[in-house]
mmCIF file of C-alpha atoms in Angstrom:
data_model
loop_
_atom_site.group_PDB
_atom_site.id
_atom_site.type_symbol
_atom_site.label_atom_id
_atom_site.label_comp_id
_atom_site.label_asym_id
_atom_site.label_seq_id
_atom_site.Cartn_x
_atom_site.Cartn_y
_atom_site.Cartn_z
ATOM 1 C CA UNK A 1 81.785 100.677 111.425
ATOM 2 C CA UNK A 2 83.279 103.732 112.851
ATOM 3 C CA UNK A 3 81.728 107.232 112.554
ATOM 4 C CA UNK A 4 83.094 110.555 113.319
ATOM 5 C CA UNK A 5 82.149 114.321 112.730
ATOM 6 C CA UNK A 6 84.852 116.721 111.911
ATOM 7 C CA UNK A 7 82.932 119.470 113.871
ATOM 8 C CA UNK A 8 83.712 117.327 117.130
ATOM 9 C CA UNK A 9 87.468 116.688 116.328
ATOM 10 C CA UNK A 10 90.709 119.176 117.835
ATOM 11 C CA UNK A 11 92.908 120.933 115.179
ATOM 12 C CA UNK A 12 96.367 118.651 114.655
ATOM 13 C CA UNK A 13 99.353 118.480 112.382
ATOM 14 C CA UNK A 14 99.228 116.216 109.562
ATOM 15 C CA UNK A 15 102.110 113.471 108.779
ATOM 16 C CA UNK A 16 102.902 115.984 106.224
ATOM 17 C CA UNK A 17 103.680 118.771 108.896
ATOM 18 C CA UNK A 18 103.489 121.580 106.332
ATOM 19 C CA UNK A 19 99.632 121.068 106.459
ATOM 20 C CA UNK A 20 97.014 121.346 109.631
ATOM 21 C CA UNK A 21 93.513 120.033 110.257
ATOM 22 C CA UNK A 22 91.307 117.345 111.509
ATOM 23 C CA UNK A 23 92.174 113.427 111.252
ATOM 24 C CA UNK A 24 89.371 111.359 110.503
ATOM 25 C CA UNK A 25 90.653 107.754 110.355
ATOM 26 C CA UNK A 26 93.724 106.324 111.443
ATOM 27 C CA UNK A 27 95.929 102.914 111.319
ATOM 28 C CA UNK A 28 93.998 101.867 114.426
ATOM 29 C CA UNK A 29 91.044 102.015 112.440
ATOM 30 C CA UNK A 30 91.981 100.215 109.227
ATOM 31 C CA UNK A 31 96.095 99.459 108.855
ATOM 32 C CA UNK A 32 95.742 100.221 105.131
ATOM 33 C CA UNK A 33 95.310 104.156 104.792
ATOM 34 C CA UNK A 34 94.401 106.903 106.952
ATOM 35 C CA UNK A 35 92.296 110.553 106.131
ATOM 36 C CA UNK A 36 92.281 113.998 107.098
ATOM 37 C CA UNK A 37 90.555 117.367 106.099
ATOM 38 C CA UNK A 38 93.417 119.711 105.770
ATOM 39 C CA UNK A 39 92.466 123.690 106.417
ATOM 40 C CA UNK A 40 94.691 125.905 104.251
ATOM 41 C CA UNK A 41 94.909 129.763 104.765
ATOM 42 C CA UNK A 42 94.085 132.115 101.446
ATOM 43 C CA UNK A 43 97.495 133.207 99.962
ATOM 44 C CA UNK A 44 99.674 130.344 101.391
ATOM 45 C CA UNK A 45 101.875 127.814 99.412
ATOM 46 C CA UNK A 46 102.486 124.410 100.791
ATOM 47 C CA UNK A 47 104.113 121.384 99.432
ATOM 48 C CA UNK A 48 102.004 118.590 98.812
ATOM 49 C CA UNK A 49 104.356 115.584 99.929
ATOM 50 C CA UNK A 50 104.533 112.241 101.374
ATOM 51 C CA UNK A 51 104.729 112.149 105.388
ATOM 52 C CA UNK A 52 108.025 112.477 106.867
ATOM 53 C CA UNK A 53 108.241 109.151 108.452
ATOM 54 C CA UNK A 54 106.830 106.765 105.672
ATOM 55 C CA UNK A 55 106.907 106.430 102.002
ATOM 56 C CA UNK A 56 103.150 106.833 101.271
ATOM 57 C CA UNK A 57 101.117 107.302 98.168
ATOM 58 C CA UNK A 58 99.299 110.784 99.195
ATOM 59 C CA UNK A 59 96.037 111.711 97.413
ATOM 60 C CA UNK A 60 94.047 115.307 97.859
ATOM 61 C CA UNK A 61 90.250 115.854 97.101
ATOM 62 C CA UNK A 62 89.616 119.862 96.975
ATOM 63 C CA UNK A 63 86.634 120.457 98.865
ATOM 64 C CA UNK A 64 86.449 124.091 98.535
ATOM 65 C CA UNK A 65 88.642 127.045 97.463
ATOM 66 C CA UNK A 66 90.864 127.788 94.320
ATOM 67 C CA UNK A 67 94.567 127.649 93.532
ATOM 68 C CA UNK A 68 96.957 125.738 91.494
ATOM 69 C CA UNK A 69 99.411 123.192 92.104
ATOM 70 C CA UNK A 70 102.310 121.149 90.201
ATOM 71 C CA UNK A 71 106.147 121.294 89.708
ATOM 72 C CA UNK A 72 107.996 124.166 88.263
ATOM 73 C CA UNK A 73 107.033 125.199 84.924
ATOM 74 C CA UNK A 74 103.746 122.675 85.058
ATOM 75 C CA UNK A 75 101.052 124.317 87.058
ATOM 76 C CA UNK A 76 97.258 123.054 87.069
ATOM 77 C CA UNK A 77 94.100 124.670 88.533
ATOM 78 C CA UNK A 78 92.602 123.268 91.523
ATOM 79 C CA UNK A 79 88.948 124.041 92.309
ATOM 80 C CA UNK A 80 86.353 122.390 94.288
ATOM 81 C CA UNK A 81 85.813 118.481 93.037
ATOM 82 C CA UNK A 82 89.440 118.268 91.760
ATOM 83 C CA UNK A 83 91.571 115.571 92.602
ATOM 84 C CA UNK A 84 95.787 115.326 92.925
ATOM 85 C CA UNK A 85 97.110 111.893 93.468
ATOM 86 C CA UNK A 86 100.941 111.831 94.081
ATOM 87 C CA UNK A 87 103.017 108.502 94.440
ATOM 88 C CA UNK A 88 105.580 108.710 97.668
ATOM 89 C CA UNK A 89 108.389 109.981 95.221
ATOM 90 C CA UNK A 90 106.128 113.002 93.947
ATOM 91 C CA UNK A 91 105.882 116.521 95.582
ATOM 92 C CA UNK A 92 103.802 119.576 94.322
ATOM 93 C CA UNK A 93 103.389 122.815 95.032
ATOM 94 C CA UNK A 94 100.099 124.031 96.189
ATOM 95 C CA UNK A 95 99.434 127.876 96.185
ATOM 96 C CA UNK A 96 96.076 129.167 97.340
ATOM 97 C CA UNK A 97 94.307 131.953 95.845
ATOM 98 C CA UNK A 98 93.531 135.284 97.784
ATOM 99 C CA UNK A 99 89.862 134.647 97.154
ATOM 100 C CA UNK A 100 89.232 132.205 100.375
ATOM 101 C CA UNK A 101 90.554 129.507 102.527
ATOM 102 C CA UNK A 102 91.121 126.167 100.792
ATOM 103 C CA UNK A 103 89.325 122.515 102.298
ATOM 104 C CA UNK A 104 91.481 119.366 101.513
ATOM 105 C CA UNK A 105 90.167 115.512 102.113
ATOM 106 C CA UNK A 106 93.517 113.855 102.301
ATOM 107 C CA UNK A 107 94.448 110.073 101.902
ATOM 108 C CA UNK A 108 97.963 108.366 102.996
ATOM 109 C CA UNK A 109 98.465 105.090 101.724
ATOM 110 C CA UNK A 110 101.840 103.480 103.117
ATOM 111 C CA UNK A 111 103.537 102.270 100.430
ATOM 112 C CA UNK A 112 106.352 99.698 102.449
ATOM 113 C CA UNK A 113 107.178 98.160 99.087
ATOM 114 C CA UNK A 114 107.577 101.315 97.143
ATOM 115 C CA UNK A 115 105.791 99.559 94.474
ATOM 116 C CA UNK A 116 104.040 102.917 93.231
ATOM 117 C CA UNK A 117 106.606 105.488 91.352
ATOM 118 C CA UNK A 118 106.350 108.646 89.169
ATOM 119 C CA UNK A 119 102.739 108.564 89.355
ATOM 120 C CA UNK A 120 100.936 112.001 88.815
ATOM 121 C CA UNK A 121 96.725 112.599 88.625
ATOM 122 C CA UNK A 122 95.407 115.801 88.516
ATOM 123 C CA UNK A 123 91.730 115.381 87.560
ATOM 124 C CA UNK A 124 88.649 117.402 87.689
ATOM 125 C CA UNK A 125 84.813 116.361 87.941
ATOM 126 C CA UNK A 126 84.216 117.738 84.516
ATOM 127 C CA UNK A 127 86.526 115.267 82.908
ATOM 128 C CA UNK A 128 84.449 112.519 84.629
ATOM 129 C CA UNK A 129 80.671 113.409 84.273
ATOM 130 C CA UNK A 130 79.099 111.766 81.129
ATOM 131 C CA UNK A 131 82.395 109.296 80.970
ATOM 132 C CA UNK A 132 82.244 105.624 81.488
ATOM 133 C CA UNK A 133 84.003 106.793 84.707
ATOM 134 C CA UNK A 134 80.648 108.440 85.632
ATOM 135 C CA UNK A 135 78.540 105.302 86.878
ATOM 136 C CA UNK A 136 75.022 104.570 87.843
ATOM 137 C CA UNK A 137 74.693 102.706 91.018
ATOM 138 C CA UNK A 138 71.039 102.693 91.638
ATOM 139 C CA UNK A 139 70.586 105.260 94.192
ATOM 140 C CA UNK A 140 73.037 107.896 92.739
ATOM 141 C CA UNK A 141 76.092 108.576 90.334
ATOM 142 C CA UNK A 142 79.732 107.355 90.920
ATOM 143 C CA UNK A 143 82.109 109.574 89.691
ATOM 144 C CA UNK A 144 85.410 107.563 89.591
ATOM 145 C CA UNK A 145 88.598 109.664 89.848
ATOM 146 C CA UNK A 146 91.118 106.911 90.158
ATOM 147 C CA UNK A 147 90.578 103.264 89.133
ATOM 148 C CA UNK A 148 92.836 100.623 88.373
ATOM 149 C CA UNK A 149 94.412 101.660 85.016
ATOM 150 C CA UNK A 150 95.773 104.846 87.094
ATOM 151 C CA UNK A 151 98.011 102.859 88.812
ATOM 152 C CA UNK A 152 97.553 103.659 92.268
ATOM 153 C CA UNK A 153 96.107 100.971 94.962
ATOM 154 C CA UNK A 154 92.901 102.847 96.046
ATOM 155 C CA UNK A 155 89.758 104.209 94.182
ATOM 156 C CA UNK A 156 88.694 107.765 95.362
ATOM 157 C CA UNK A 157 85.212 108.691 93.957
ATOM 158 C CA UNK A 158 82.825 111.811 93.770
ATOM 159 C CA UNK A 159 79.547 110.002 94.847
ATOM 160 C CA UNK A 160 76.141 111.580 94.170
ATOM 161 C CA UNK A 161 73.186 110.196 96.723
ATOM 162 C CA UNK A 162 69.683 111.088 95.581
ATOM 163 C CA UNK A 163 66.985 112.404 97.959
ATOM 164 C CA UNK A 164 64.577 110.286 99.549
ATOM 165 C CA UNK A 165 66.366 106.546 98.530
ATOM 166 C CA UNK A 166 67.476 103.978 100.949
ATOM 167 C CA UNK A 167 70.074 101.143 99.866
ATOM 168 C CA UNK A 168 71.352 98.191 101.349
ATOM 169 C CA UNK A 169 75.148 97.660 101.060
ATOM 170 C CA UNK A 170 77.661 95.173 101.894
ATOM 171 C CA UNK A 171 81.121 95.097 100.160
ATOM 172 C CA UNK A 172 82.614 91.849 101.135
ATOM 173 C CA UNK A 173 85.883 92.546 99.510
ATOM 174 C CA UNK A 174 86.649 95.747 99.674
ATOM 175 C CA UNK A 175 86.959 98.625 102.676
ATOM 176 C CA UNK A 176 84.601 101.382 102.310
ATOM 177 C CA UNK A 177 85.153 104.941 103.648
ATOM 178 C CA UNK A 178 82.392 107.811 102.680
ATOM 179 C CA UNK A 179 83.187 111.227 103.814
ATOM 180 C CA UNK A 180 80.038 113.320 103.531
ATOM 181 C CA UNK A 181 80.061 116.934 102.810
ATOM 182 C CA UNK A 182 76.207 117.814 101.814
ATOM 183 C CA UNK A 183 73.302 116.215 102.472
ATOM 184 C CA UNK A 184 71.000 114.919 105.572
ATOM 185 C CA UNK A 185 71.562 110.939 105.624
ATOM 186 C CA UNK A 186 71.441 108.092 108.456
ATOM 187 C CA UNK A 187 73.267 105.192 108.241
ATOM 188 C CA UNK A 188 72.150 101.799 109.641
ATOM 189 C CA UNK A 189 74.241 99.045 110.540
ATOM 190 C CA UNK A 190 74.916 95.760 112.862
ATOM 191 C CA UNK A 191 77.113 96.754 115.617
ATOM 192 C CA UNK A 192 79.395 93.746 117.246
ATOM 193 C CA UNK A 193 76.328 91.871 119.139
ATOM 194 C CA UNK A 194 74.542 92.149 116.139
ATOM 195 C CA UNK A 195 71.997 94.831 117.283
ATOM 196 C CA UNK A 196 70.918 97.684 114.490
ATOM 197 C CA UNK A 197 72.387 100.635 115.560
ATOM 198 C CA UNK A 198 72.122 104.232 113.401
ATOM 199 C CA UNK A 199 74.118 107.543 113.357
ATOM 200 C CA UNK A 200 73.340 110.689 111.664
ATOM 201 C CA UNK A 201 75.650 112.812 109.529
ATOM 202 C CA UNK A 202 76.128 116.555 110.254
ATOM 203 C CA UNK A 203 77.305 118.488 107.270
ATOM 204 C CA UNK A 204 77.684 121.860 106.650
ATOM 205 C CA UNK A 205 79.869 124.591 104.724
ATOM 206 C CA UNK A 206 82.781 123.972 107.359
ATOM 207 C CA UNK A 207 82.421 120.028 108.435
ATOM 208 C CA UNK A 208 81.560 116.540 107.127
ATOM 209 C CA UNK A 209 80.812 113.190 108.800
ATOM 210 C CA UNK A 210 82.914 110.017 108.116
ATOM 211 C CA UNK A 211 81.667 106.707 107.803
ATOM 212 C CA UNK A 212 84.267 103.747 108.085
ATOM 213 C CA UNK A 213 83.169 100.316 107.094
ATOM 214 C CA UNK A 214 86.238 98.679 108.452
ATOM 215 C CA UNK A 215 84.697 95.777 109.213
ATOM 216 C CA UNK A 216 83.024 95.073 105.856
ATOM 217 C CA UNK A 217 79.790 96.018 107.814
ATOM 218 C CA UNK A 218 76.396 95.155 106.233
ATOM 219 C CA UNK A 219 74.815 98.857 106.091
ATOM 220 C CA UNK A 220 71.787 100.621 105.123
ATOM 221 C CA UNK A 221 72.172 103.873 103.787
ATOM 222 C CA UNK A 222 69.195 106.318 103.964
ATOM 223 C CA UNK A 223 69.015 109.678 102.157
ATOM 224 C CA UNK A 224 66.396 111.993 103.201
ATOM 225 C CA UNK A 225 64.768 115.247 101.736
ATOM 226 C CA UNK A 226 67.623 116.700 99.609
ATOM 227 C CA UNK A 227 70.707 115.460 97.607
ATOM 228 C CA UNK A 228 73.637 113.896 99.403
ATOM 229 C CA UNK A 229 77.469 114.183 98.350
ATOM 230 C CA UNK A 230 80.495 112.724 99.604
ATOM 231 C CA UNK A 231 83.878 111.184 99.089
ATOM 232 C CA UNK A 232 84.098 107.709 98.805
ATOM 233 C CA UNK A 233 87.572 105.331 98.883
ATOM 234 C CA UNK A 234 87.798 101.576 98.380
ATOM 235 C CA UNK A 235 90.539 99.662 99.010
ATOM 236 C CA UNK A 236 91.415 97.830 97.096
ATOM 237 C CA UNK A 237 91.301 99.562 94.259
ATOM 238 C CA UNK A 238 88.208 98.777 91.483
ATOM 239 C CA UNK A 239 88.773 98.217 88.123
ATOM 240 C CA UNK A 240 86.207 101.262 87.101
ATOM 241 C CA UNK A 241 82.953 100.156 85.546
ATOM 242 C CA UNK A 242 81.787 97.186 88.639
ATOM 243 C CA UNK A 243 78.015 97.384 88.948
ATOM 244 C CA UNK A 244 76.373 96.027 92.155
ATOM 245 C CA UNK A 245 75.559 92.333 92.494
ATOM 246 C CA UNK A 246 73.396 90.637 95.420
ATOM 247 C CA UNK A 247 75.963 89.573 98.381
ATOM 248 C CA UNK A 248 74.184 88.701 101.510
ATOM 249 C CA UNK A 249 70.300 88.485 100.822
ATOM 250 C CA UNK A 250 69.221 91.868 100.118
ATOM 251 C CA UNK A 251 72.423 93.465 100.433
ATOM 252 C CA UNK A 252 74.250 94.837 97.432
ATOM 253 C CA UNK A 253 78.067 94.962 96.673
ATOM 254 C CA UNK A 254 81.147 94.515 94.509
ATOM 255 C CA UNK A 255 81.963 90.727 94.065
ATOM 256 C CA UNK A 256 85.814 91.386 92.910
#
């Protein structure tokens, strides 16, 4: 398990040099994807493109702020809880409105074989809630923006965690990353010595906490007295409507 609080991180230039922000995970933590939080000033226009040094699927989750993005003549609104997902050969122009700065959660997934081409998805949370992508996961709701049929190698979700819940989880076949934007939570997991350790989330309107289960960690997710929300990544991509099943003892996870 890797835990990092964005409030503690220095500002850096992202692999797309048009963006700046903080780095949440890197390829040393897990070799399939890296994640960032980009901070874009109001009234700015920036390209959403694959990193200069590699061909990557690139995915953006709008945390706050408003704007538009797309190719010339085809613009879509971007607002909180909108996901923009692009293959390496697609570049969209993002224009942030004058109302406020924008925060974007950014995922880069290297496409060494360049197998993901001409893919573009712009999808808001309102398009998912109440559909078959809105899944009850025992302690909340899992709203699934990207599933296998969308053609991307990873899934990205908005996960809602109900207050005063405790869930024992273990993903044998997937790596999960969860970036919490709101709520007061505690994660417990076993370290390499077998001892159970814990870490508390730090979330506010400007910062969040990222948990990366990079060793398929058995863990307990405890939410306290208020709703919690996070952006989840699952690698490899899920089919779409998977439900939890027992894995190790009393832990739950996805079998496939």
